[in-house]
Coordinates of C-alpha atoms and ligand atoms in Angstrom, one line a residue:
X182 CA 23.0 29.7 -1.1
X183 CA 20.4 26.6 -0.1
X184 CA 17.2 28.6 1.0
X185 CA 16.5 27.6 4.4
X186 CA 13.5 25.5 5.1
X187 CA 10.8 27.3 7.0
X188 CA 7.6 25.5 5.6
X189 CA 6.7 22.2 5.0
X190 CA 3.9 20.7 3.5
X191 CA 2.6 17.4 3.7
X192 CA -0.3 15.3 2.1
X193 CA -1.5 11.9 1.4
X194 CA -2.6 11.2 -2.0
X195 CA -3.8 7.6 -3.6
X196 CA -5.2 4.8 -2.2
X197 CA -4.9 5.2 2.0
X198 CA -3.3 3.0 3.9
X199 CA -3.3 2.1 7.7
X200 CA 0.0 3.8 9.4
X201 CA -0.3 6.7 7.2
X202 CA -1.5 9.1 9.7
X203 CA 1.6 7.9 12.1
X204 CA 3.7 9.3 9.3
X205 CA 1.9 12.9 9.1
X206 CA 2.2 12.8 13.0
X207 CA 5.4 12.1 13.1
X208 CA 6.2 14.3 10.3
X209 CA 4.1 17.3 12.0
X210 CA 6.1 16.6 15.6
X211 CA 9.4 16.5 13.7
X212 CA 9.0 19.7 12.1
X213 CA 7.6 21.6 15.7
X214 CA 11.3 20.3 17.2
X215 CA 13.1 21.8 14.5
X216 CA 11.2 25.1 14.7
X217 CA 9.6 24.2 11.1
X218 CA 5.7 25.0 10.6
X219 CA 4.2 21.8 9.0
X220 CA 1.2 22.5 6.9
X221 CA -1.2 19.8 6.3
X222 CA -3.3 20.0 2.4
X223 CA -6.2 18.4 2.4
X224 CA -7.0 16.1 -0.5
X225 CA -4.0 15.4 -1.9
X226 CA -2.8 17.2 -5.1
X227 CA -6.2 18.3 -5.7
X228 CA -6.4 20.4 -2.0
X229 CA -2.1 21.5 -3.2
X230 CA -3.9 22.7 -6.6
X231 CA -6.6 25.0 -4.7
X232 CA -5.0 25.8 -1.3
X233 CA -7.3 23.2 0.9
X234 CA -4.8 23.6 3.5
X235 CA -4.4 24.0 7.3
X236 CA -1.5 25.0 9.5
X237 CA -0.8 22.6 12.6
X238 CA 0.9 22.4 15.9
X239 CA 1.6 19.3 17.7
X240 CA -1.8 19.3 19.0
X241 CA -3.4 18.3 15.7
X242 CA -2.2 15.1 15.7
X243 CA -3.2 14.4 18.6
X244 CA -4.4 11.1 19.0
X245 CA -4.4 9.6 15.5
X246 CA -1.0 7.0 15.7
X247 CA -3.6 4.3 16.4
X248 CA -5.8 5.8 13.7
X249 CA -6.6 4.2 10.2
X250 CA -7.5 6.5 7.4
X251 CA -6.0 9.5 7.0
X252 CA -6.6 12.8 8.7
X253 CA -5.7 15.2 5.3
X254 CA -8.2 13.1 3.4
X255 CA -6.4 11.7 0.2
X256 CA -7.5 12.1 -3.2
X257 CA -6.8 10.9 -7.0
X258 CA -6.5 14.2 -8.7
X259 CA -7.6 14.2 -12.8
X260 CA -6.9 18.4 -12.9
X261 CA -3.0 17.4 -11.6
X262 CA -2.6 15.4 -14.6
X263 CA -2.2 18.4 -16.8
X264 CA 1.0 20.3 -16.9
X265 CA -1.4 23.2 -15.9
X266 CA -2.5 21.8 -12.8
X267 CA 1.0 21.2 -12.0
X268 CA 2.2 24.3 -12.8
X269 CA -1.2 25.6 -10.7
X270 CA 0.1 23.5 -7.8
X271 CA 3.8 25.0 -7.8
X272 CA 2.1 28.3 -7.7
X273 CA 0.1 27.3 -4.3
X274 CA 3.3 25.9 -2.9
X275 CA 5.0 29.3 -3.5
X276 CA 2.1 31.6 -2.4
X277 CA 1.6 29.8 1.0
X278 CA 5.7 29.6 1.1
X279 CA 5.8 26.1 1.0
X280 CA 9.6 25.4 1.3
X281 CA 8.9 21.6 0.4
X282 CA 6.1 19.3 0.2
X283 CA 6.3 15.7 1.6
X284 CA 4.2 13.4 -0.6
X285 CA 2.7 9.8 1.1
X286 CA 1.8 7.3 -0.8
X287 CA 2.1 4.7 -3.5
X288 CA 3.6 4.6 -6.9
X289 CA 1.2 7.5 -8.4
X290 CA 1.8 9.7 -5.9
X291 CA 5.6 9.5 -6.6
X292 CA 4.8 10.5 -10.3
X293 CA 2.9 13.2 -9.0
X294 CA 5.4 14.5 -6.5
X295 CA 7.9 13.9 -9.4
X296 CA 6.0 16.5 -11.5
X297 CA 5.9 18.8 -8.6
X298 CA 9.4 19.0 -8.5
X299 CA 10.0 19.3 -12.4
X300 CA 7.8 22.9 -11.4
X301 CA 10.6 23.8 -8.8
X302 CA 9.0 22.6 -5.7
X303 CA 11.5 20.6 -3.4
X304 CA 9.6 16.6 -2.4
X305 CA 10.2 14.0 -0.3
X306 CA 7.8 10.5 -0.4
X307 CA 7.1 8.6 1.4
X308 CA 5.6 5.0 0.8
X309 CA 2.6 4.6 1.7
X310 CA 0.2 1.4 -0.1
X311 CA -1.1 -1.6 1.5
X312 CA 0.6 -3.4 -2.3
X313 CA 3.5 -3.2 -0.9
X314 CA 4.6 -2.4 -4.7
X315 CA 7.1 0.1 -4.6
X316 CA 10.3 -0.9 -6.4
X317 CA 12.9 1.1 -3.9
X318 CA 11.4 0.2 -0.6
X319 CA 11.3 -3.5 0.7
X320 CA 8.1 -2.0 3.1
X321 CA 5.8 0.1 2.2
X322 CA 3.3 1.5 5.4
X323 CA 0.3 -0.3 5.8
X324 CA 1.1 -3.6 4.0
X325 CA 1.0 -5.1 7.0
X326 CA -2.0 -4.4 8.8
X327 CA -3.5 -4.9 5.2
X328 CA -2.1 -8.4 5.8
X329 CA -3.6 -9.3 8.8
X330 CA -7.1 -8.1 8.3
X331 CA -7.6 -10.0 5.2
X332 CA -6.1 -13.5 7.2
X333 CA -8.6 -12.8 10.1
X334 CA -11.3 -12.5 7.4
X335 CA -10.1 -15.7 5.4
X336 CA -9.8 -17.1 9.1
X337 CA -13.3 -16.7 9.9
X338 CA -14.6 -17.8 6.6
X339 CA -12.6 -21.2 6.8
X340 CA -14.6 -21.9 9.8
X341 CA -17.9 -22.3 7.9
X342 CA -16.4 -23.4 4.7
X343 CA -15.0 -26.5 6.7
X344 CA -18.1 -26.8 8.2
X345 CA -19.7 -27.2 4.5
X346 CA -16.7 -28.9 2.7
X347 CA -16.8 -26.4 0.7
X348 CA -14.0 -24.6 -2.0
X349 CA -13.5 -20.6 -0.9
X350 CA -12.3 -18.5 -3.8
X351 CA -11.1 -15.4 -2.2
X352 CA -10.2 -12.0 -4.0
X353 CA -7.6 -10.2 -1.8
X354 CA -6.8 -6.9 -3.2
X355 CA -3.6 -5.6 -5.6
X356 CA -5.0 -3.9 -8.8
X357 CA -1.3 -4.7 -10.6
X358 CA 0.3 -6.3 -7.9
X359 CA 0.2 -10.0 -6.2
X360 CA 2.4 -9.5 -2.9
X361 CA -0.4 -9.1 -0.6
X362 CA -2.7 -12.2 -2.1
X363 CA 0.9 -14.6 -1.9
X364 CA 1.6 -13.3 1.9
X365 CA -1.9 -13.7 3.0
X366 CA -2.2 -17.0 0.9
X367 CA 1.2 -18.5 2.8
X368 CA -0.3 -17.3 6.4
X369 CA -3.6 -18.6 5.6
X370 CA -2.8 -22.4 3.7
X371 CA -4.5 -22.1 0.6
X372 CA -4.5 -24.5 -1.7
X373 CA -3.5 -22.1 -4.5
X374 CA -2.7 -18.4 -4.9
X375 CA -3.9 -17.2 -8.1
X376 CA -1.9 -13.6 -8.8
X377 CA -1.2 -11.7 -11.8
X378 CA 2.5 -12.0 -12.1
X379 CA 3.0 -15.5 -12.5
X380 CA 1.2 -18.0 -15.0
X381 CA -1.1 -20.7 -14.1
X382 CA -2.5 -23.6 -15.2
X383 CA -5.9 -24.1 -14.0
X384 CA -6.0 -27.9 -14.3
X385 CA -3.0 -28.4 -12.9
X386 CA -2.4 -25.6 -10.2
X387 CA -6.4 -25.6 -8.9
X388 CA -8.2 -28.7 -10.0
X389 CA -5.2 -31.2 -9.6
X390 CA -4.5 -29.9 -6.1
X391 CA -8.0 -30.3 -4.8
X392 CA -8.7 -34.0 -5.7
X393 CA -5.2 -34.5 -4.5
X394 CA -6.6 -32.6 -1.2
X395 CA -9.8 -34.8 -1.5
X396 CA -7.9 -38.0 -1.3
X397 CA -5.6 -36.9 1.9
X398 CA -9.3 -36.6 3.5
X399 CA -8.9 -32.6 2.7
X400 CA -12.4 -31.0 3.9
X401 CA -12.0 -27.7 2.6
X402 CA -9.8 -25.6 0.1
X403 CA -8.8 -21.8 0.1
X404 CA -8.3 -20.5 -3.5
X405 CA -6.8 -16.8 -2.9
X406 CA -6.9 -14.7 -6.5
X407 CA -5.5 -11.3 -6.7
X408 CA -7.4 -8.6 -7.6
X409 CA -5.6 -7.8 -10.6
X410 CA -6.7 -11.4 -11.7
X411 CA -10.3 -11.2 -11.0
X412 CA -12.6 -13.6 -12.5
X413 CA -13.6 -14.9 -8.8
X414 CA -17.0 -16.1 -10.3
X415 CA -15.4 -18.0 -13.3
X416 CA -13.1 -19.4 -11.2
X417 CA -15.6 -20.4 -9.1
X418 CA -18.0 -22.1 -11.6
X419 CA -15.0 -24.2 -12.9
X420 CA -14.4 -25.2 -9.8
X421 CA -17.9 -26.6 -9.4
X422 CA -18.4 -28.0 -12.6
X423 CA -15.0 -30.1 -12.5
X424 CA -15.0 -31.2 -9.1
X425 CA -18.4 -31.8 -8.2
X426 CA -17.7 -29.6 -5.0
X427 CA -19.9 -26.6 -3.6
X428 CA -17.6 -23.4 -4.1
X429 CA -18.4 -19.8 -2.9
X430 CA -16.9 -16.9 -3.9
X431 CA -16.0 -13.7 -1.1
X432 CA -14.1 -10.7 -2.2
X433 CA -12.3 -8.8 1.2
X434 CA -12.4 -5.3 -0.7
X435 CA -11.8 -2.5 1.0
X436 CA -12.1 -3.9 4.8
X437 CA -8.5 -4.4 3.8
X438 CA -7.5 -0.5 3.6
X439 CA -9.2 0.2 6.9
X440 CA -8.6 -0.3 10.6
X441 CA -6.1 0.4 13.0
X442 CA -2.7 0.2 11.8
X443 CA -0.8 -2.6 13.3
X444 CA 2.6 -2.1 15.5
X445 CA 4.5 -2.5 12.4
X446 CA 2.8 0.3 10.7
X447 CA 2.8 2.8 13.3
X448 CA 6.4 2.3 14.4
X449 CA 7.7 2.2 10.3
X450 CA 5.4 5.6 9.7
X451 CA 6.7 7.3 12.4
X452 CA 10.6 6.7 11.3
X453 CA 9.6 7.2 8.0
X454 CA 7.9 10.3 8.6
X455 CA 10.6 12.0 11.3
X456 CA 13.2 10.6 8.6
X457 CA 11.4 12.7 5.7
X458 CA 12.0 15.9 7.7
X459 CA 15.1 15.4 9.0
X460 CA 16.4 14.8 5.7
X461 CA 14.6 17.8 4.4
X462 CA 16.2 19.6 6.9
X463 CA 19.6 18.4 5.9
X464 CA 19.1 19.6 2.6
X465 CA 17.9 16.0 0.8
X466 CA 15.4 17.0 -1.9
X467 CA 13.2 14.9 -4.7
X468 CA 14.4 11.8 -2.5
X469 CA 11.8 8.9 -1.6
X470 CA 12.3 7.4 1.7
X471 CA 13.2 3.7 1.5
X472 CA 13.5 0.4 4.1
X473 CA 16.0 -1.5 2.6
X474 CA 17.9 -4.4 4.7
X475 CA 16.4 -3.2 8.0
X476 CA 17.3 0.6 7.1
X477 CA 15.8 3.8 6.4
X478 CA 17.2 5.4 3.5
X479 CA 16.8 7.6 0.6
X480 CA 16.6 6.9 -3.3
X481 CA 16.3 9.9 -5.9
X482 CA 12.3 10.1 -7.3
X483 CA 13.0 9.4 -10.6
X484 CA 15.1 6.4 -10.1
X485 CA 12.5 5.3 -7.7
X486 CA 10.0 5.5 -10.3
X487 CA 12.1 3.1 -12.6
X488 CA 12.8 0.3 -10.5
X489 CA 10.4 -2.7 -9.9
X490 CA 9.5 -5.1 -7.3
X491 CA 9.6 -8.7 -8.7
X492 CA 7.3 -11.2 -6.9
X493 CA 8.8 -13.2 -4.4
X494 CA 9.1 -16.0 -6.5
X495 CA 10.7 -18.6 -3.5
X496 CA 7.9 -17.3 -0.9
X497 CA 5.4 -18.0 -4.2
X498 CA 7.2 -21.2 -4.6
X499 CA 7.1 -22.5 -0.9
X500 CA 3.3 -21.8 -0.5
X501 CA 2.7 -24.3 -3.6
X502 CA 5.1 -27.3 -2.0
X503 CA 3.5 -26.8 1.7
X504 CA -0.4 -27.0 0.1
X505 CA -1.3 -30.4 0.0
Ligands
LIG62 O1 -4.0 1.5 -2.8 C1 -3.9 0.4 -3.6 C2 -5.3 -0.2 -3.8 O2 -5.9 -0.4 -2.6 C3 -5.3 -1.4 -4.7 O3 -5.0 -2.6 -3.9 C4 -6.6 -1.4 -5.3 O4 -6.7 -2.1 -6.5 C5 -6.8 0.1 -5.5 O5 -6.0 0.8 -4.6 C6 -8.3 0.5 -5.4 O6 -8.4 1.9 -5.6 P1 -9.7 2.8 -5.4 O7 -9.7 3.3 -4.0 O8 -9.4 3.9 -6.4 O9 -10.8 1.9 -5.8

């Protein structure tokens, strides 16, 4: 007979993301309706591992939907690597009579939360990255405000660049992954979007597109590079040295990951989150909640974990033909 679910754990592990304490709210609030006690672990896998954990009521999320960050603290665990840590983990989960554990977070998490449930412990996920790089889920919480903070910054800096008539080389973040630097790229008009999915030819992709800028009395030109690219200050120099131009280099960084989490965020986290329980609740397990085609639904962990998000290649395509 499916054991009942009395317990459920949740935790947010990874790289935070604005939106992700909506989804532990929403989770918590969830559970309270269904008569389920929601514990909160601290610190991700690491916390799971040792027990960092703390029982809540609706009142301890109180607050936090507008909230960036996240309230559990998250964590990149090395001891979780090990099968030992793992298996340490399960025990924790069965000690504290942890019926599940709902993981939020990107694509390691998942793997982690995978693990967890090769141990015996029922998972949901939940994606949570501001990469927006999860192969299942056309959203992933926090992308958004991500978004939007870096375009206010580029926004900002275009104001004295133009002033200068100067070239900005901008490193938006995405360790493996370019969606974020092509989205902010389109909503900000740079000349090119430098990202590490795609080739590019310097002359042809930067340099030609600048003096072609420079002759349509262009005053200033927005290179955006993804993180996973680097090479900002090469870049930069080349720049210089082959257009005669000034060029400065600014890398957003982690402003990206904080800040209140737009209305997008909040309202996907908290249908993400309620979804995560009520599926628990109808007996779902190892699932990872999904937006696909304007719904919410579920794909099994370990398929999740195989499929990839290609680059929009027509968005990528459409913010070269509109930069001239
Ligand atoms: O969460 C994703 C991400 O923000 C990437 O964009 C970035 O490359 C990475 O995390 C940075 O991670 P850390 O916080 O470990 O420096």
């Amino acid at each position: 007979m499916e054991q009942k679910i009395r317990r459920i754990g949740i935790l947010t592990s990874g790289g935070d993301a604005p939106g992700m304490n909506a989804a532990v709210r929403a989770a918590v609030r969830t559970c309270i309706q269904n008569k389920v006690i929601p514990v909160g672990i601290r610190r991700g896998y690491q916390g799971l591992i040792h027990a960092d954990v703390l029982e809540m009521n609706a009142r301890s999320v109180n607050g936090i939907v507008d909230q960036g960050g996240t309230i559990l603290y998250t964590a990149r665990s090395e001891d979780f690597m090990s099968e030992a840590g793992q298996h340490r983990a399960a025990q924790t989960c069965r000690y504290l009579g942890l019926d599940a554990v709902i993981c939020i977070g990107g694509d390691g998490t998942f793997k982690g939360a995978l693990a967890l449930s090769k141990q015996g412990v029922k998972v949901m996920g939940i994606p949570a990255t501001i990469d927006n790089d999860i192969g299942c889920s056309h959203y992933t919480i926090g992308f958004d405000t991500a978004a939007n903070t870096a375009v206010e910054a580029i926004d900002r800096l275009a104001d004295t660049m133009q002033s200068h008539e100067r070239v900005s080389v901008v490193e938006v973040m995405g360790r493996h992954a370019g969606h974020l630097a092509v989205y902010v790229g389109v909503a900000v008009g740079a000349t090119s979007i430098i990202i590490p999915e795609f080739p590019y030819s310097f002359e042809h992709d930067v340099i030609e597109k600048i003096r072609e800028g420079r002759m349509h009395d262009k005053h200033h030109h927005l290179i955006i590079v993804a993180e996973g690219v680097g090479k900002c200050d090469e870049i930069c120099s080349r720049i210089a040295d082959e257009t005669g131009l000034e060029a400065r280099v600014s890398i957003i960084g982690y402003i990206q990951r904080g800040g209140a989490p737009s209305a997008r965020d909040r309202v996907m986290a908290t249908r993400m989150g309620h979804f995560a329980v009520e599926q628990l609740l109808a007996g779902q397990t190892n699932q990872v909640v999904c937006y696909r085609d304007s719904h919410i639904l579920l794909t099994p962990i370990d398929e999740a974990l195989e499929m990839k998000k290609s680059l929009d290649a027509y968005m990528y395509r459409v913010a070269g033909e509109v930069a001239l």
